[in-house]
XYZ file of C-alpha atoms in Angstrom:
506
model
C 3.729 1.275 29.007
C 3.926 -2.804 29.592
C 0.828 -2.705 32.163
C -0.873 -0.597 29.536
C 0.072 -2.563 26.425
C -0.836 -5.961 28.864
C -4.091 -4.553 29.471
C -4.909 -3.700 26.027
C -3.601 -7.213 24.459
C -6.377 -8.851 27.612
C -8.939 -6.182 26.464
C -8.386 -7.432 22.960
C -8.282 -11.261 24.016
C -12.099 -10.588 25.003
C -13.658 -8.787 22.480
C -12.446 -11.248 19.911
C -13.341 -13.872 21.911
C -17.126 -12.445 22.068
C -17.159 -11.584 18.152
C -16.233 -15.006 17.117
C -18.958 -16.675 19.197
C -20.961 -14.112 17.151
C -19.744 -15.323 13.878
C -19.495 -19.064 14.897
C -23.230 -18.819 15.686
C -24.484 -16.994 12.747
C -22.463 -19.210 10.599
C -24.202 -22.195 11.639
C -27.691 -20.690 11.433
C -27.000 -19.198 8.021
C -28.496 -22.487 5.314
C -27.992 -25.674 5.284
C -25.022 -27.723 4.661
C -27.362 -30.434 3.584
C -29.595 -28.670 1.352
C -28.268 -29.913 -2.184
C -28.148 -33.451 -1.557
C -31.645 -33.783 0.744
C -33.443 -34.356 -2.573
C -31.222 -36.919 -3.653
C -30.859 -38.706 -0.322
C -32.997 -41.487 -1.579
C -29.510 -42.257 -3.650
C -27.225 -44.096 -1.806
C -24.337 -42.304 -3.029
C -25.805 -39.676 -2.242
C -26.585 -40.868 1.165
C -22.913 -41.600 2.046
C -22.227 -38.000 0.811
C -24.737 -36.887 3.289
C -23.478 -38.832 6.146
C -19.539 -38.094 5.659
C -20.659 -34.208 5.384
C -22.188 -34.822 8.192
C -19.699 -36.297 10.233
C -16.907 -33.760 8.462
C -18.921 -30.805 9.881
C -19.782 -32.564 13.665
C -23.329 -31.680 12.686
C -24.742 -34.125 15.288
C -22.905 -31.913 18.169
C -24.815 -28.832 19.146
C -22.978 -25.859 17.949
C -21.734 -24.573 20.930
C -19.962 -27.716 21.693
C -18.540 -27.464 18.566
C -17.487 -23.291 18.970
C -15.552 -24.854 21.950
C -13.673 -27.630 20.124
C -13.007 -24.938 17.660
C -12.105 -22.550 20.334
C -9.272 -25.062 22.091
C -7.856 -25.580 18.830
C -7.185 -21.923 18.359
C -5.978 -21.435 21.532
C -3.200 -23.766 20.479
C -1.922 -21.377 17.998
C -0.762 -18.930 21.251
C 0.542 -21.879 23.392
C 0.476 -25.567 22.204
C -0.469 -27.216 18.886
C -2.414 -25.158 16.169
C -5.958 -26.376 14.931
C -8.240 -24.740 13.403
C -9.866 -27.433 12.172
C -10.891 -28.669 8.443
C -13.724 -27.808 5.823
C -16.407 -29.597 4.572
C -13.952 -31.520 2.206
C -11.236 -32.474 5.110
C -8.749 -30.354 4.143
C -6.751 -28.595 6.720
C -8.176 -24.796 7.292
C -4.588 -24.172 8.795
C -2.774 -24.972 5.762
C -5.397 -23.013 3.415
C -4.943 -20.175 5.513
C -1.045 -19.724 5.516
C -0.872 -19.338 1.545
C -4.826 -17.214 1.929
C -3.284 -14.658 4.384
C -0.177 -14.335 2.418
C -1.803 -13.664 -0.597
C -4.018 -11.024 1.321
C -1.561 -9.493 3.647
C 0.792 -8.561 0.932
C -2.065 -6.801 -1.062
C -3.987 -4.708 1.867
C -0.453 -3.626 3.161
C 0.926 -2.312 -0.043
C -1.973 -0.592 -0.877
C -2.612 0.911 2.762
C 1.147 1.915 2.824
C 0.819 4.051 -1.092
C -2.926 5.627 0.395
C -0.992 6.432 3.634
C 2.295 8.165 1.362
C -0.073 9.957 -1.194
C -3.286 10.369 0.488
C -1.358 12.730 3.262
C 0.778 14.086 1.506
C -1.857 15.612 -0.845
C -4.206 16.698 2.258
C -1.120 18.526 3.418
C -0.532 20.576 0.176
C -4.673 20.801 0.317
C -4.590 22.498 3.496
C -1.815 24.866 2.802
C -3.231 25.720 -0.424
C -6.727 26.337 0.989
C -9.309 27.522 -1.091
C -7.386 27.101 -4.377
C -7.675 25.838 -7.066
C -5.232 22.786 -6.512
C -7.673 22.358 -2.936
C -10.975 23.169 -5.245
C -9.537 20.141 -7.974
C -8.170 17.410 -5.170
C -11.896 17.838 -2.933
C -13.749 17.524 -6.122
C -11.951 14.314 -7.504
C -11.433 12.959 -3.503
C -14.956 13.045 -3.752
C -15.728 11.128 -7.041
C -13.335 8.568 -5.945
C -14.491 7.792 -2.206
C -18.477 7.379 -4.158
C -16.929 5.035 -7.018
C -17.719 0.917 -6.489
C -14.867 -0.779 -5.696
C -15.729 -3.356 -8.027
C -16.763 -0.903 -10.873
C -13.533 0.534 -10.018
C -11.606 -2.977 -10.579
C -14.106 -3.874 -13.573
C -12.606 -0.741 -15.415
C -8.819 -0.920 -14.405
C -9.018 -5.142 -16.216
C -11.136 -3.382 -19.343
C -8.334 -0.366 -20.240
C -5.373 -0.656 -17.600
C -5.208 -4.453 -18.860
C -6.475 -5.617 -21.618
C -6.106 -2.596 -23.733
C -2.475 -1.527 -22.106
C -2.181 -5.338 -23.584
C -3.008 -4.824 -26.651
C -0.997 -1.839 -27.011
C 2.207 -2.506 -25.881
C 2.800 -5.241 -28.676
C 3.226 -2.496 -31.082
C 3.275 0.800 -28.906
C 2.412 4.090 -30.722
C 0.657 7.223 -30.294
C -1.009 8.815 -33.287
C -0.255 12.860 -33.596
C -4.276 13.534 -31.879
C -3.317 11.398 -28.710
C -0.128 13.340 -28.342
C -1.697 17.074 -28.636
C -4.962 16.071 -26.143
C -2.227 14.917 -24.294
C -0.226 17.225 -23.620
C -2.794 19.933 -23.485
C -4.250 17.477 -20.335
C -1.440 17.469 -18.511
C -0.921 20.866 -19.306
C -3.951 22.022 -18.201
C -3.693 19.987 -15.140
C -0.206 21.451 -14.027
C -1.919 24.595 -14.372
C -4.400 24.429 -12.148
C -2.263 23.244 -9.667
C 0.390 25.448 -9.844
C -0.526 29.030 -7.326
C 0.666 32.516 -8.041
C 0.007 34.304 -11.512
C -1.984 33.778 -14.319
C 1.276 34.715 -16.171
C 3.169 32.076 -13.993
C 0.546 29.355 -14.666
C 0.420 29.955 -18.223
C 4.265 29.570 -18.659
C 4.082 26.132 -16.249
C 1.328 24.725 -19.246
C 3.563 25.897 -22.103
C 6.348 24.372 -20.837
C 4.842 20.496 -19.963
C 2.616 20.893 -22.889
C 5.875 21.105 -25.389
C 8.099 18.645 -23.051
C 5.152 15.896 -23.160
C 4.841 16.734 -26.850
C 8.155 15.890 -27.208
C 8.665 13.064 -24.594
C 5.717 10.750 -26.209
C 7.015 10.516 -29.849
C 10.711 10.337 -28.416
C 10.449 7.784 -26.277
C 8.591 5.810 -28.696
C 11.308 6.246 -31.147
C 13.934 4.303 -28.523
C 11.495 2.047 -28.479
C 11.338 2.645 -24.338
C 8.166 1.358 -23.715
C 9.484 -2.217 -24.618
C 13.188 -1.755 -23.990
C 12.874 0.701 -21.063
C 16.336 1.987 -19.613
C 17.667 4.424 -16.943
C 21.331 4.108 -16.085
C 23.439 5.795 -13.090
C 22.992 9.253 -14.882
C 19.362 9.080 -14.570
C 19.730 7.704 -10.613
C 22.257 10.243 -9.645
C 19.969 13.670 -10.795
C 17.368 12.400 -8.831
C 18.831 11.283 -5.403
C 20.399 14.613 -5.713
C 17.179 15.836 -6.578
C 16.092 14.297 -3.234
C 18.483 15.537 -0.869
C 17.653 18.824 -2.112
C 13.709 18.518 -1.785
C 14.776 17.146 1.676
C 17.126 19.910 2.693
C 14.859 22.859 1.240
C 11.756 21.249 3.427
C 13.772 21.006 6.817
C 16.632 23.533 7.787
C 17.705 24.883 4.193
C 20.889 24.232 2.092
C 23.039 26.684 4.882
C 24.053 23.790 7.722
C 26.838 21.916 6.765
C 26.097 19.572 9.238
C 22.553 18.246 7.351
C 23.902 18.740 3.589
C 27.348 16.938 4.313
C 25.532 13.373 5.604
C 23.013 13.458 2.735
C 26.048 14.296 -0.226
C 28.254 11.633 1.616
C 24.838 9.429 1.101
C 24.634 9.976 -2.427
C 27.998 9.098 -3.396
C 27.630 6.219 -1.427
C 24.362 4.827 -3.697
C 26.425 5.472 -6.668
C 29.310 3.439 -5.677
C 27.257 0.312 -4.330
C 25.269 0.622 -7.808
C 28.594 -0.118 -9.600
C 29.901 -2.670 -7.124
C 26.348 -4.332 -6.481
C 25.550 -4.637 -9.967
C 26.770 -8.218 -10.601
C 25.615 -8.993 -7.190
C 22.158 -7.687 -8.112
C 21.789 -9.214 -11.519
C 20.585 -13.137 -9.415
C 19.874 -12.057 -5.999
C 17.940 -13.475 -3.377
C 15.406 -12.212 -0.478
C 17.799 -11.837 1.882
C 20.294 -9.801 0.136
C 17.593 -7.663 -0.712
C 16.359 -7.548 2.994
C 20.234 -6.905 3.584
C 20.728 -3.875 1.345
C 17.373 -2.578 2.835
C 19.271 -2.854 6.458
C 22.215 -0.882 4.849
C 20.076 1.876 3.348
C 18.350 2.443 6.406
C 21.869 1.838 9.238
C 24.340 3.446 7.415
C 22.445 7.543 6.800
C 21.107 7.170 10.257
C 25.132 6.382 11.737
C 25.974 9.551 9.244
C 23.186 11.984 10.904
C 24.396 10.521 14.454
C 28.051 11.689 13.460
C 27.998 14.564 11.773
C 24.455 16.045 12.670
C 25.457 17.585 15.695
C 21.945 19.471 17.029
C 21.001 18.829 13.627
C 20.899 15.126 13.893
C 17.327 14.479 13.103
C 17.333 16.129 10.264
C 20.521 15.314 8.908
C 19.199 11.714 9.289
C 16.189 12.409 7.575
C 17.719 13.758 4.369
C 20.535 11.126 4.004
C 18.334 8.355 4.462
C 15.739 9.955 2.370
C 18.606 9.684 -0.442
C 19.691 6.430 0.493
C 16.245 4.754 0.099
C 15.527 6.487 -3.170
C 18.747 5.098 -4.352
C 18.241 1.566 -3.640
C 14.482 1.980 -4.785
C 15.547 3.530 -8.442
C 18.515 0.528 -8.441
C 16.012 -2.087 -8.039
C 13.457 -0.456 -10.512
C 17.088 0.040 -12.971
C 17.193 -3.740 -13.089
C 13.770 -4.592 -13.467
C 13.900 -2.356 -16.483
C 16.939 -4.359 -17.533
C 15.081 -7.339 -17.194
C 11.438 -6.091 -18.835
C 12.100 -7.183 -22.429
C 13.345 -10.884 -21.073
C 9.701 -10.861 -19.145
C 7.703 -10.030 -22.517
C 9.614 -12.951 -24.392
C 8.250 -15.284 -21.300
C 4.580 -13.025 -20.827
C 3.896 -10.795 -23.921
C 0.861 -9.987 -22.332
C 2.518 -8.242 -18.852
C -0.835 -7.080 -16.966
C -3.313 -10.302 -15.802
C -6.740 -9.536 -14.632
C -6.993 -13.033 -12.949
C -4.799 -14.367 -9.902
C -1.943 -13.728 -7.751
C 0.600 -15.308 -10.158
C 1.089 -16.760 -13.270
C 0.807 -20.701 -13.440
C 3.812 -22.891 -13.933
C 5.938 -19.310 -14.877
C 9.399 -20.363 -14.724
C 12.320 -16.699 -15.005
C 14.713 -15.524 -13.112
C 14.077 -13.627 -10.099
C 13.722 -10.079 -11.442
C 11.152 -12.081 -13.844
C 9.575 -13.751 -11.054
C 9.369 -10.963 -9.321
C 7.834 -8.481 -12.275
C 5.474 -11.151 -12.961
C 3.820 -10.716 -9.273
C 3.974 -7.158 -9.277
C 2.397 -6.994 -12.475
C -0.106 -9.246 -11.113
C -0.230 -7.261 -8.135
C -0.497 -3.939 -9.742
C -4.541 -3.773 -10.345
C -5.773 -4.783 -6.977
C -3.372 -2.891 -5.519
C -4.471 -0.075 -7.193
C -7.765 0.081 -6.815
C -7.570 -0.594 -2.778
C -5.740 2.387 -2.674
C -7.650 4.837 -4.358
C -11.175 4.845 -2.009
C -8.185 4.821 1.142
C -6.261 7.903 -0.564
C -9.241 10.083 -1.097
C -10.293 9.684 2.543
C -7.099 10.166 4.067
C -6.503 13.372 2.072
C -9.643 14.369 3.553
C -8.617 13.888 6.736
C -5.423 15.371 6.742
C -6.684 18.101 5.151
C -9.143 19.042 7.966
C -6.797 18.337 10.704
C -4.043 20.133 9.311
C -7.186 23.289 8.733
C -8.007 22.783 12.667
C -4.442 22.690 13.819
C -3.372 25.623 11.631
C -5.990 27.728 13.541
C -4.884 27.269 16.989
C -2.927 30.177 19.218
C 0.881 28.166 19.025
C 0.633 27.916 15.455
C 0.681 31.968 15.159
C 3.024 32.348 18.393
C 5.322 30.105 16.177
C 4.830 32.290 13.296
C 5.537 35.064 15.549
C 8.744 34.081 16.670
C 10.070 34.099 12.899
C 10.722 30.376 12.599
C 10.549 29.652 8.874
C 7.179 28.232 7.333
C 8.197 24.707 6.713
C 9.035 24.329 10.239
C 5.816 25.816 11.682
C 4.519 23.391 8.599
C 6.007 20.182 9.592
C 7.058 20.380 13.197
C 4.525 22.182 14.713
C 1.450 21.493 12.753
C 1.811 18.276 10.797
C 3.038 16.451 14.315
C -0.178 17.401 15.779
C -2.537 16.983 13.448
C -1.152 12.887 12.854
C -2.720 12.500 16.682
C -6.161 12.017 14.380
C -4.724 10.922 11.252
C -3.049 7.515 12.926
C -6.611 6.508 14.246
C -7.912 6.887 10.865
C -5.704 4.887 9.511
C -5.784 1.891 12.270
C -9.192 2.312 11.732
C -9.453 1.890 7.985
C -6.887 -1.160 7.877
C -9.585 -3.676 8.601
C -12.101 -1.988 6.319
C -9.317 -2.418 3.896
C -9.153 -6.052 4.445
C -13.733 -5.922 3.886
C -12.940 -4.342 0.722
C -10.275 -6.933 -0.434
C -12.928 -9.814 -0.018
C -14.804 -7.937 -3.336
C -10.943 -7.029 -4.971
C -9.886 -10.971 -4.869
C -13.350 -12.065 -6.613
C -12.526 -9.419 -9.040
C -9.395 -10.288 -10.065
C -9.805 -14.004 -8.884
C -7.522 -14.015 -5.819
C -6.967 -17.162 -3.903
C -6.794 -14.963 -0.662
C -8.753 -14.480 2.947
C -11.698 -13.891 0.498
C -12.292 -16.778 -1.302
C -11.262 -18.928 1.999
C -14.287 -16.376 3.960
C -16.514 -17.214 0.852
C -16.341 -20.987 0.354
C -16.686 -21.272 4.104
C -20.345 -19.048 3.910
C -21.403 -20.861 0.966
C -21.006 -24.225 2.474
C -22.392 -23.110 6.116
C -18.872 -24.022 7.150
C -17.268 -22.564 10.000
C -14.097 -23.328 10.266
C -12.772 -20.862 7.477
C -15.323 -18.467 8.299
C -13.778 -18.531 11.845
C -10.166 -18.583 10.381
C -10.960 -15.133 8.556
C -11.938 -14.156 11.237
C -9.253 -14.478 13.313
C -6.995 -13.364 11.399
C -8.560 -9.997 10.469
C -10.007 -9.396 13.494
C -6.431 -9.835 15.021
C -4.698 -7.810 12.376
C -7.019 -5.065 13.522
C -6.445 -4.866 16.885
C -3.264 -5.207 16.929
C -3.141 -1.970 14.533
C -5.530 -0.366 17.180
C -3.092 -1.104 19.494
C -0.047 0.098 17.425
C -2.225 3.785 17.229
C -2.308 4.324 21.125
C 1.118 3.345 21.020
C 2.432 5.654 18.683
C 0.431 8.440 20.482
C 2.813 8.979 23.006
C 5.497 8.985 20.381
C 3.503 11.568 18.267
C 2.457 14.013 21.360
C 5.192 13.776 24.203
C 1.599 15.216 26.476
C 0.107 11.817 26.050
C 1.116 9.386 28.382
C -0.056 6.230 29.418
């Protein structure tokens, strides 16, 4: 695995090494750095403008000369002192792009990581549910949204999931028409997903129809949209709802051995919610990063003990409860915090930037001031990514589901969810992870358009100013970075491979 991994990272080394020669040279032959002050250069101002753009750029150097100055600067980065150079107005390209790739990073991540959770997850249900009309409604609507613009897409979410959402939450209300269409939506929706009867499906819209009838003018009346609330009642039905879902999709609610980790789990949440809470009310990164640790250690030393030949799957469900626990604490005290935020930012949602200028709150208010600011992009990254990766899943699970183990499995009486998720789902994420390798740099193409959007100072602008200007250096810093970020995902795939398929070897 090291030779391989060795020879990859070399393989790698070269074909970035060829592409930013590319780049470098296109760069330099794309305009003119010059061209707005030639008419001028009669103006000695403007003259001395010229010349220090001109010395700035090396522009007297022939450009290869100057793709190798470049290139020994960047080589510094792996071994010896980082340069990558400066921009047409001396400023440092290496200190533009720390705060640039940040900015960026965080965004194509969180939105690769949500179109990774839903997008599978619904070409799973897709390809069980074949030919229904749950499979009939997701193809339909994965196809509208892998067609839509990503910046139509982004130019709609600022027009109603902003500045309207704005508008309305200063004095939220729904008038008796918004709550019947509605309900009868949702209704309708549930539905049509639902399988079985047209009894059974009829009973599934009464019942959401008159529980979002309900739900709309109740929770307006506590007033929950600006004073939202949850409380350990609310936390403890759903990790318990959880550990169920988790024990009814693995092995069943009969082995002691997988229930008794994931119960011990849940009581566990509960009691650091109570002890944490003062703890949690200022916090820091690094107690966050700490509690992460815990949520993820202490299930999987539970499963290890008490799993017994069930130890997978006993850590599986008790960590599943543990990180749903510290997910729902976290969102408890950001709803704590909410109506502090709107004194600060009565207008939550921005449509411009990564952050709000000069915003001084506590952390929870720091920190729902970037998500909020987060939220849009984020969104609509993910939604071209989730309708293609449902897609995907959806015709590998198809192809797997058709081969002869699948029906010896089936055969042998092992219960569906196994054959489901051990024996088809394992195989058919062989194709799935090179999708998604695949798509995290196309991710990163698409964020360019997202951060002009919404007015990002990320890899995009830096990639943007450096084009406009003929100006390689942050051309060549974009570059590098997303061109590394991508191999080093394609590299991650053939890793996980032989981790995925124990026939694959290297």
């Amino acid at each position: 695995m090291l030779q391989f991994i060795l020879r990859r990272l070399g393989v790698s080394a070269i074909v970035l090494l060829l592409a930013s020669v590319l780049v470098y040279f296109l760069t330099t032959i794309s305009g003119d750095p010059l061209a707005g002050m030639r008419e001028q250069a009669n103006d000695p101002k403007v003259a001395a403008q010229m010349q220090a753009r001109i010395v700035a750029l090396d522009l007297d150097t022939p450009w290869f000369l100057r793709y190798l100055k470049w290139l020994g600067g960047a080589v510094g980065c792996v071994w010896g002192q980082c340069n990558l150079g400066t921009d047409v107005n001396g400023n440092a390209v290496l200190d533009q792009l720390g705060s640039a790739a940040a900015s960026t990073l965080r965004l194509v991540l969180l939105s690769v990581v949500i179109a990774c959770i839903v997008g599978i997850l619904v070409g799973v249900l897709t390809a069980i549910r074949q030919y229904s009309d749950f499979d009939y409604i997701i193809t339909f609507a994965a196809f509208v949204l892998f067609s839509l613009p990503v910046f139509w897409v982004a130019v709609l979410l600022k027009e109603y999931a902003a500045i309207n959402y704005n508008n309305w939450i200063a004095n939220p209300s729904f008038s008796p028409a918004q709550i019947v269409l509605t309900a009868i939506i949702l209704g309708l929706i549930v539905m049509l997903f639902m399988g079985g009867s047209w009894k059974r499906r009829l009973l599934s819209f009464g019942i959401v129809a008159v529980v979002v009838g309900v739900a709309m003018p109740y929770f307006t009346w506590l007033r929950f949209w600006q004073y939202p609330q949850m409380g350990p009642a609310v936390i403890a039905v759903v990790i318990l709802a959880v550990g169920a879902f988790a024990l009814q999709t693995t092995v069943g609610f009969k082995e002691r051995r997988v229930w008794l980790p994931a119960l011990i789990s849940a009581v566990l949440v509960m009691v650091v919610y109570y002890a944490s809470w003062n703890l949690l009310s200022e916090p820091n990164w690094w107690i966050l990063l700490g509690g992460l640790v815990l949520a993820i250690a202490v299930p999987w030393a539970l499963g290890v003990w008490l799993g017994g030949r069930f130890r997978p799957q006993a850590v599986g469900a008790a960590m599943s409860v543990t990180l749903t626990g510290a997910f729902l604490t976290i969102v408890d005290h950001l709803f704590v915090t909410w109506p502090g935020f709107m004194a600060l930012k009565p207008r939550p949602i921005s449509t411009i930037g990564s952050n709000t200028p000069n915003f001084k709150g506590t952390f929870w208010e720091s920190f729902l001031d970037n998500g909020t600011q987060l939220l849009l992009p984020t969104i609509v990254l993910a939604v071209v990514s989730i309708a293609s990766y449902s897609r995907y899943t959806r015709a590998a699970m198809i192809d797997v589901q058709g081969q002869d183990y699948m029906r010896t499995a089936r055969s042998k009486g092992l219960p569906e969810r196994t054959v489901i998720l051990r024996h088809a789902f394992r195989n058919a994420l062989i194709s799935i992870v090179t999708i998604v390798a695949m798509d995290f740099a196309a991710v990163i193409g698409g964020a360019v358009i997202t951060e002009q959007v919404f007015g990002w100072k990320g890899m995009g602008e830096l990639f943007q100013t450096g084009l406009k200007n003929v100006d390689p250096a942050p051309v060549m810093a974009f570059v590098l970075v997303t061109g590394g970020v991508a191999v080093l995902f394609n590299l991650l795939s053939d890793v996980i491979y032989a981790l995925i398929d124990p026939r694959i070897r290297v």
